[in-house]
Amino acid sequence: METATNIAATVFLGGLDTLPSNIAWSLRYLTTHPKLRSQLVEDPSLTPHAVEEFLRFFSVANPVRRAVRDVEVGGTLIRGGDRLFLVMGCADRDEAEFEDAGCVRFDRAVNRHIAFGAGGHRCLGSHLARHELVVALNGWHAKIPEYRMPKDATLSFNGGVLAIASLPLEWDVTNA
């Protein structure tokens, strides 16, 4: 039972920062790209593709690892015991892997991002996170299809993951 509890705690705690961060980055991006936002509002079946693209484009989790032995990478010596801050977004914007890597495209046929890590360190809750992101974006757009950031708004950020601490949004209230 202890193992099951540990797994549940890992899934729950792992999503406390990353999930809200990805939602915030996605909504922030859509405030400045109304054509893409309209696509999601008009066709919610695109949302899973959008989620994958936002995960790739805004890789918010940047794990820290410790080198177990000396190794040379790209002409730089990394000594055993050195701590490494792995910026996943660099790999997820690699032009050799992703055509138009600097653009968000909901029609990307192959999206082999590593926003959830890889191998033995792959995120245990990746499937749950994907589902939660789809539900969040579809739910938001069903209720609030038009929104924007106030012109004088500024973003503040949290440490750890690349987290937006506060995302000021505004929208018009209609009597539908």
XYZ file of N, CA and C in Angstrom:
528
model
N 0.816 -1.191 0.000
C 0.000 0.000 0.000
C 0.865 1.263 0.000
N 2.014 1.195 0.645
C 2.898 2.351 0.715
C 3.333 2.786 -0.689
N 3.638 1.836 -1.569
C 4.036 2.167 -2.933
C 2.914 2.894 -3.665
N 1.686 2.419 -3.541
C 0.550 3.071 -4.200
C 0.370 4.495 -3.692
N 0.538 4.686 -2.399
C 0.416 6.021 -1.820
C 1.509 6.936 -2.346
N 2.720 6.423 -2.435
C 3.833 7.216 -2.968
C 3.586 7.601 -4.428
N 3.076 6.682 -5.211
C 2.788 6.970 -6.616
C 1.699 8.035 -6.714
N 0.638 7.897 -5.939
C -0.448 8.884 -5.946
C 0.065 10.256 -5.527
N 0.893 10.303 -4.502
C 1.460 11.576 -4.053
C 2.343 12.191 -5.125
N 3.128 11.371 -5.813
C 3.997 11.865 -6.886
C 3.180 12.471 -8.017
N 2.117 11.798 -8.420
C 1.262 12.314 -9.500
C 0.601 13.617 -9.068
N 0.062 13.638 -7.852
C -0.622 14.831 -7.357
C 0.339 16.010 -7.226
N 1.443 15.811 -6.526
C 2.393 16.894 -6.286
C 3.086 17.348 -7.566
N 3.313 16.401 -8.470
C 3.982 16.742 -9.726
C 3.195 17.714 -10.580
N 1.879 17.706 -10.441
C 1.059 18.586 -11.256
C 0.710 19.910 -10.608
N 1.126 20.132 -9.360
C 0.746 21.359 -8.661
C 1.299 22.619 -9.323
N 2.499 22.569 -9.831
C 3.097 23.732 -10.502
C 2.958 23.650 -12.010
N 3.247 22.483 -12.557
C 3.351 22.375 -14.007
C 2.020 22.548 -14.719
N 0.959 21.988 -14.191
C -0.346 22.072 -14.856
C -0.857 23.514 -14.913
N -0.933 24.226 -13.782
C -1.374 25.622 -13.870
C -0.439 26.474 -14.726
N 0.849 26.154 -14.695
C 1.803 26.916 -15.506
C 1.522 26.738 -16.982
N 1.271 25.502 -17.404
C 1.000 25.281 -18.823
C -0.324 25.905 -19.234
N -1.327 25.852 -18.371
C -2.605 26.502 -18.683
C -2.376 28.014 -18.848
N -1.653 28.612 -17.925
C -1.404 30.056 -17.996
C -0.649 30.431 -19.265
N 0.417 29.692 -19.591
C 1.172 29.995 -20.806
C 0.296 29.823 -22.053
N -0.548 28.808 -22.061
C -1.428 28.564 -23.209
C -2.418 29.711 -23.381
N -3.076 30.099 -22.297
C -4.028 31.206 -22.383
C -3.331 32.509 -22.738
N -2.162 32.731 -22.163
C -1.383 33.939 -22.497
C -1.081 33.975 -23.986
N -0.639 32.859 -24.527
C -0.322 32.795 -25.957
C -1.573 33.070 -26.790
N -2.678 32.491 -26.400
C -3.912 32.651 -27.167
C -4.463 34.073 -27.098
N -4.084 34.859 -26.079
C -4.499 36.266 -26.055
C -3.842 37.054 -27.175
N -2.683 36.613 -27.612
C -1.962 37.333 -28.663
C -2.091 36.666 -30.034
N -2.822 35.567 -30.092
C -3.021 34.842 -31.348
C -4.504 34.486 -31.499
N -5.333 35.502 -31.770
C -6.788 35.282 -31.801
C -7.249 34.301 -32.883
N -6.509 34.159 -33.972
C -6.916 33.191 -35.003
C -6.805 31.761 -34.479
N -5.738 31.473 -33.758
C -5.593 30.140 -33.162
C -6.650 29.917 -32.083
N -6.918 30.953 -31.287
C -7.957 30.835 -30.267
C -9.302 30.538 -30.922
N -9.621 31.232 -32.005
C -10.888 31.000 -32.717
C -10.983 29.566 -33.219
N -9.864 29.005 -33.678
C -9.866 27.614 -34.136
C -10.296 26.680 -33.008
N -9.783 26.920 -31.798
C -10.124 26.059 -30.659
C -11.568 26.251 -30.226
N -12.044 27.486 -30.287
C -13.430 27.764 -29.906
C -14.382 27.106 -30.895
N -14.073 27.227 -32.178
C -14.951 26.693 -33.221
C -14.857 25.181 -33.363
N -13.699 24.616 -33.056
C -13.505 23.179 -33.220
C -12.735 22.608 -32.024
N -13.429 22.296 -30.928
C -12.755 21.767 -29.736
C -11.992 20.462 -29.970
N -12.269 19.755 -31.075
C -11.520 18.526 -31.354
C -10.044 18.833 -31.642
N -9.704 20.094 -31.893
C -8.311 20.487 -32.110
C -7.530 20.630 -30.804
N -8.244 20.690 -29.692
C -7.588 20.977 -28.417
C -6.501 19.971 -28.050
N -6.690 18.666 -28.240
C -5.569 17.758 -27.933
C -4.299 18.079 -28.736
N -4.458 18.493 -29.986
C -3.291 18.879 -30.797
C -2.677 20.159 -30.252
N -3.546 21.097 -29.847
C -3.059 22.344 -29.267
C -2.302 22.071 -27.973
N -2.827 21.181 -27.148
C -2.165 20.835 -25.891
C -0.766 20.294 -26.154
N -0.642 19.376 -27.103
C 0.686 18.830 -27.418
C 1.638 19.930 -27.885
N 1.114 20.842 -28.669
C 1.955 21.924 -29.177
C 2.325 22.896 -28.062
N 1.393 23.194 -27.170
C 1.723 24.067 -26.052
C 2.703 23.390 -25.100
N 2.575 22.090 -24.907
C 3.547 21.365 -24.091
C 4.939 21.474 -24.704
N 5.019 21.348 -26.011
C 6.301 21.462 -26.697
C 6.834 22.883 -26.604
N 5.996 23.840 -26.901
C 6.433 25.231 -27.009
C 6.747 25.844 -25.648
N 6.005 25.450 -24.617
C 6.199 25.973 -23.266
C 6.569 24.826 -22.334
N 7.726 24.251 -22.531
C 8.184 23.161 -21.659
C 8.534 23.764 -20.306
N 7.603 23.684 -19.365
C 7.761 24.397 -18.100
C 8.606 23.648 -17.078
N 8.697 22.348 -17.189
C 9.474 21.569 -16.216
C 10.922 21.500 -16.671
N 11.802 21.923 -15.799
C 13.233 21.889 -16.084
C 13.929 21.186 -14.931
N 14.111 19.880 -15.061
C 14.650 19.118 -13.934
C 16.120 19.414 -13.666
N 16.504 19.158 -12.445
C 17.905 19.245 -12.029
C 18.387 17.815 -11.812
N 19.536 17.509 -12.371
C 20.130 16.180 -12.208
C 21.578 16.337 -11.758
N 22.125 15.278 -11.192
C 23.531 15.273 -10.777
C 24.270 14.264 -11.645
N 25.373 14.702 -12.241
C 26.193 13.810 -13.064
C 26.797 12.739 -12.173
N 26.740 11.482 -12.628
C 27.268 10.378 -11.818
C 28.740 10.100 -12.125
N 29.218 10.622 -13.248
C 30.642 10.442 -13.600
C 31.067 11.579 -14.519
N 32.355 11.720 -14.713
C 32.866 12.726 -15.642
C 32.457 12.355 -17.064
N 32.055 13.363 -17.812
C 31.696 13.151 -19.204
C 31.911 14.465 -19.951
N 32.279 14.367 -21.220
C 32.425 15.560 -22.041
C 31.245 15.633 -23.002
N 30.586 16.775 -23.035
C 29.436 16.994 -23.910
C 29.679 18.281 -24.695
N 29.774 18.152 -25.999
C 29.952 19.330 -26.841
C 31.195 20.123 -26.503
N 32.248 19.444 -26.095
C 33.499 20.119 -25.765
C 33.565 20.659 -24.345
N 32.540 20.422 -23.553
C 32.509 20.903 -22.163
C 32.576 19.707 -21.219
N 33.498 19.785 -20.281
C 33.637 18.714 -19.292
C 32.610 18.907 -18.189
N 31.842 17.873 -17.946
C 30.910 17.836 -16.819
C 31.485 16.818 -15.850
N 31.766 17.247 -14.654
C 32.392 16.375 -13.665
C 31.339 15.621 -12.857
N 31.689 14.402 -12.476
C 30.816 13.633 -11.601
C 30.482 14.449 -10.365
N 29.228 14.527 -10.025
C 28.790 15.314 -8.874
C 28.261 16.692 -9.248
N 28.592 17.161 -10.463
C 28.055 18.460 -10.898
C 26.542 18.388 -11.014
N 25.892 19.484 -10.629
C 24.436 19.586 -10.798
C 24.155 20.229 -12.155
N 23.190 19.653 -12.845
C 22.833 20.131 -14.182
C 21.378 20.580 -14.192
N 21.129 21.775 -14.693
C 19.781 22.296 -14.861
C 19.413 22.057 -16.317
N 18.483 21.140 -16.563
C 18.152 20.712 -17.919
C 16.980 21.528 -18.448
N 17.238 22.375 -19.416
C 16.195 23.215 -19.999
C 15.560 22.428 -21.143
N 14.435 21.783 -20.833
C 13.770 20.900 -21.797
C 13.319 21.660 -23.043
N 12.970 22.915 -22.854
C 12.499 23.710 -23.976
C 13.517 23.848 -25.096
N 14.788 23.734 -24.786
C 15.808 23.808 -25.836
C 15.651 22.642 -26.809
N 15.463 21.451 -26.286
C 15.280 20.283 -27.148
C 13.960 20.369 -27.896
N 12.938 20.912 -27.249
C 11.621 20.980 -27.868
C 11.495 22.091 -28.905
N 12.556 22.872 -29.068
C 12.574 23.896 -30.119
C 13.711 23.648 -31.115
N 14.149 22.406 -31.163
C 15.239 22.015 -32.062
C 14.734 21.948 -33.498
N 15.286 22.789 -34.362
C 14.880 22.837 -35.779
C 15.166 21.514 -36.507
N 16.121 20.746 -36.023
C 16.414 19.455 -36.657
C 15.293 18.444 -36.387
N 14.551 18.638 -35.309
C 13.465 17.727 -34.943
C 12.093 18.264 -35.337
N 11.926 19.592 -35.249
C 10.608 20.196 -35.470
C 10.681 21.239 -36.577
N 9.953 21.007 -37.648
C 9.828 22.011 -38.698
C 9.108 23.219 -38.099
N 9.585 24.418 -38.401
C 9.005 25.641 -37.827
C 8.969 25.557 -36.303
N 10.085 25.168 -35.712
C 10.137 24.938 -34.264
C 9.777 26.177 -33.451
N 9.976 27.352 -33.999
C 9.671 28.580 -33.286
C 8.233 29.030 -33.423
N 7.405 28.212 -34.066
C 5.996 28.553 -34.276
C 5.099 27.515 -33.609
N 3.961 27.986 -33.106
C 2.939 27.081 -32.581
C 2.051 26.683 -33.750
N 1.960 25.382 -33.988
C 1.146 24.863 -35.095
C 0.293 23.716 -34.572
N -1.018 23.896 -34.644
C -1.930 22.844 -34.195
C -1.991 21.688 -35.190
N -1.457 21.881 -36.377
C -1.496 20.837 -37.411
C -0.197 20.041 -37.480
N 0.656 20.147 -36.477
C 1.943 19.438 -36.483
C 1.668 17.936 -36.470
N 2.061 17.253 -37.538
C 1.746 15.826 -37.692
C 2.510 14.959 -36.687
N 3.772 15.262 -36.494
C 4.604 14.503 -35.560
C 5.105 15.483 -34.511
N 4.834 15.180 -33.253
C 5.218 16.081 -32.174
C 5.869 15.270 -31.063
N 7.133 14.942 -31.277
C 7.868 14.101 -30.321
C 8.573 14.961 -29.267
N 7.818 15.821 -28.596
C 8.408 16.686 -27.569
C 8.783 15.857 -26.343
N 9.621 16.455 -25.520
C 10.012 15.785 -24.270
C 9.626 16.640 -23.066
N 8.491 17.324 -23.170
C 8.024 18.162 -22.065
C 7.815 17.351 -20.790
N 7.558 16.066 -20.928
C 7.354 15.201 -19.762
C 8.603 14.390 -19.442
N 9.727 14.735 -20.027
C 10.942 13.984 -19.798
C 10.984 12.749 -20.682
N 11.904 11.849 -20.358
C 12.077 10.630 -21.155
C 12.709 9.547 -20.294
N 12.558 8.330 -20.747
C 13.188 7.198 -20.072
C 12.684 7.010 -18.651
N 13.579 6.665 -17.763
C 13.235 6.382 -16.381
C 12.739 7.592 -15.616
N 12.981 8.782 -16.148
C 12.538 10.004 -15.475
C 11.307 10.614 -16.135
N 10.668 9.859 -17.004
C 9.464 10.375 -17.665
C 8.363 10.584 -16.629
N 7.605 11.648 -16.803
C 6.551 12.015 -15.863
C 5.500 10.927 -15.760
N 5.258 10.478 -14.550
C 4.289 9.426 -14.287
C 2.864 9.884 -14.606
N 2.598 11.166 -14.446
C 1.253 11.687 -14.648
C 1.008 12.327 -16.002
N 1.837 12.012 -16.997
C 1.741 12.695 -18.297
C 0.374 12.516 -18.958
N -0.197 11.345 -18.881
C -1.497 11.112 -19.525
C -2.607 11.876 -18.797
N -2.542 11.878 -17.481
C -3.509 12.641 -16.698
C -3.370 14.133 -16.990
N -2.140 14.618 -17.051
C -1.898 16.036 -17.321
C -2.459 16.441 -18.682
N -2.226 15.628 -19.683
C -2.770 15.921 -21.020
C -4.298 16.049 -20.954
N -4.923 15.090 -20.293
C -6.384 15.111 -20.183
C -6.849 16.365 -19.440
N -6.192 16.679 -18.340
C -6.569 17.858 -17.567
C -6.407 19.135 -18.386
N -5.366 19.233 -19.192
C -5.158 20.409 -20.034
C -6.256 20.540 -21.081
N -6.646 19.434 -21.682
C -7.732 19.458 -22.676
C -9.031 19.907 -22.006
N -9.347 19.326 -20.846
C -10.569 19.690 -20.127
C -10.536 21.168 -19.752
N -9.407 21.654 -19.261
C -9.300 23.054 -18.839
C -9.494 24.007 -20.018
N -8.799 23.757 -21.126
C -8.911 24.664 -22.272
C -10.295 24.604 -22.902
N -10.849 23.405 -23.056
C -12.198 23.297 -23.631
C -13.240 23.943 -22.711
N -13.116 23.723 -21.421
C -14.053 24.318 -20.474
C -13.980 25.834 -20.469
N -12.758 26.352 -20.489
C -12.571 27.806 -20.520
C -13.199 28.390 -21.782
N -12.854 27.820 -22.926
C -13.333 28.382 -24.198
C -14.835 28.202 -24.403
N -15.426 27.208 -23.779
C -16.882 27.051 -23.866
C -17.592 28.180 -23.118
N -16.993 28.648 -22.034
C -17.609 29.704 -21.220
C -17.112 31.102 -21.595
N -15.822 31.193 -21.942
C -15.209 32.503 -22.200
C -14.408 32.411 -23.506
N -15.071 32.520 -24.644
C -14.366 32.373 -25.918
C -13.505 33.580 -26.302
N -13.874 34.757 -25.827
C -13.125 35.979 -26.139
C -12.550 36.552 -24.856
N -11.249 36.731 -24.806
C -10.592 37.293 -23.637
C -9.308 37.952 -24.087
N -8.760 38.754 -23.206
C -7.550 39.498 -23.540
C -6.817 39.858 -22.243
N -5.570 40.219 -22.399
C -4.824 40.778 -21.273
C -5.043 42.280 -21.293
N -5.235 42.888 -20.144
C -5.333 44.351 -20.120
C -4.059 44.968 -20.705
N -4.215 46.090 -21.372
C -3.067 46.729 -22.035
C -1.925 47.051 -21.086
N -2.232 47.391 -19.844
C -1.199 47.756 -18.876
C -0.746 46.583 -18.004
N -1.180 45.384 -18.336
C -0.859 44.210 -17.515
C 0.612 43.844 -17.621
N 1.140 43.384 -16.513
C 2.491 42.825 -16.494
C 2.411 41.438 -15.872
N 3.281 40.577 -16.316
C 3.327 39.217 -15.777
C 4.379 39.140 -14.691
N 4.113 38.339 -13.677
C 5.121 38.029 -12.680
C 5.321 36.522 -12.710
N 6.487 36.103 -12.296
C 6.859 34.701 -12.437
C 7.295 34.112 -11.116
N 7.062 32.804 -10.957
C 7.547 32.031 -9.818
C 8.808 31.310 -10.233
N 9.602 30.907 -9.262
C 10.799 30.124 -9.553
C 10.459 28.656 -9.734
N 11.479 27.841 -9.875
C 11.274 26.391 -10.048
C 10.910 26.069 -11.473
N 9.645 25.862 -11.714
C 9.191 25.706 -13.087
C 9.024 27.108 -13.658
N 8.925 27.211 -14.953
C 8.729 28.519 -15.579
C 7.262 28.915 -15.428
N 6.909 29.328 -14.229
C 5.515 29.535 -13.874
C 5.129 31.003 -13.906
N 3.994 31.278 -14.526
C 3.395 32.596 -14.434
C 2.673 32.649 -13.091
N 3.059 33.590 -12.240
C 2.459 33.681 -10.914
C 1.047 34.247 -10.980
N 0.823 35.160 -11.919
C -0.486 35.789 -12.044
C -0.702 36.155 -13.509
N -1.836 35.750 -14.045
C -2.175 36.059 -15.435
C -3.444 36.899 -15.448
N -3.298 38.213 -15.546
C -4.490 39.060 -15.571
C -5.198 38.947 -16.922
N -6.453 38.551 -16.891
C -7.269 38.458 -18.099
C -8.549 39.242 -17.877
N -9.093 39.726 -18.975
C -10.395 40.377 -18.912
C -11.224 39.933 -20.097
N -12.548 39.995 -19.922
C -13.464 39.627 -20.986
C -14.767 40.390 -20.767
N -15.543 40.466 -21.818
C -16.815 41.164 -21.739
C -17.896 40.194 -21.294
N -18.760 40.650 -20.423
C -19.881 39.842 -19.952
C -21.059 40.096 -20.882
N -21.654 39.011 -21.363
C -22.835 39.129 -22.229
C -23.986 38.379 -21.592
N -25.182 38.795 -21.919
C -26.365 38.086 -21.438
C -26.806 37.126 -22.529
N -26.239 35.944 -22.509
C -26.558 34.957 -23.558
C -27.731 34.100 -23.174
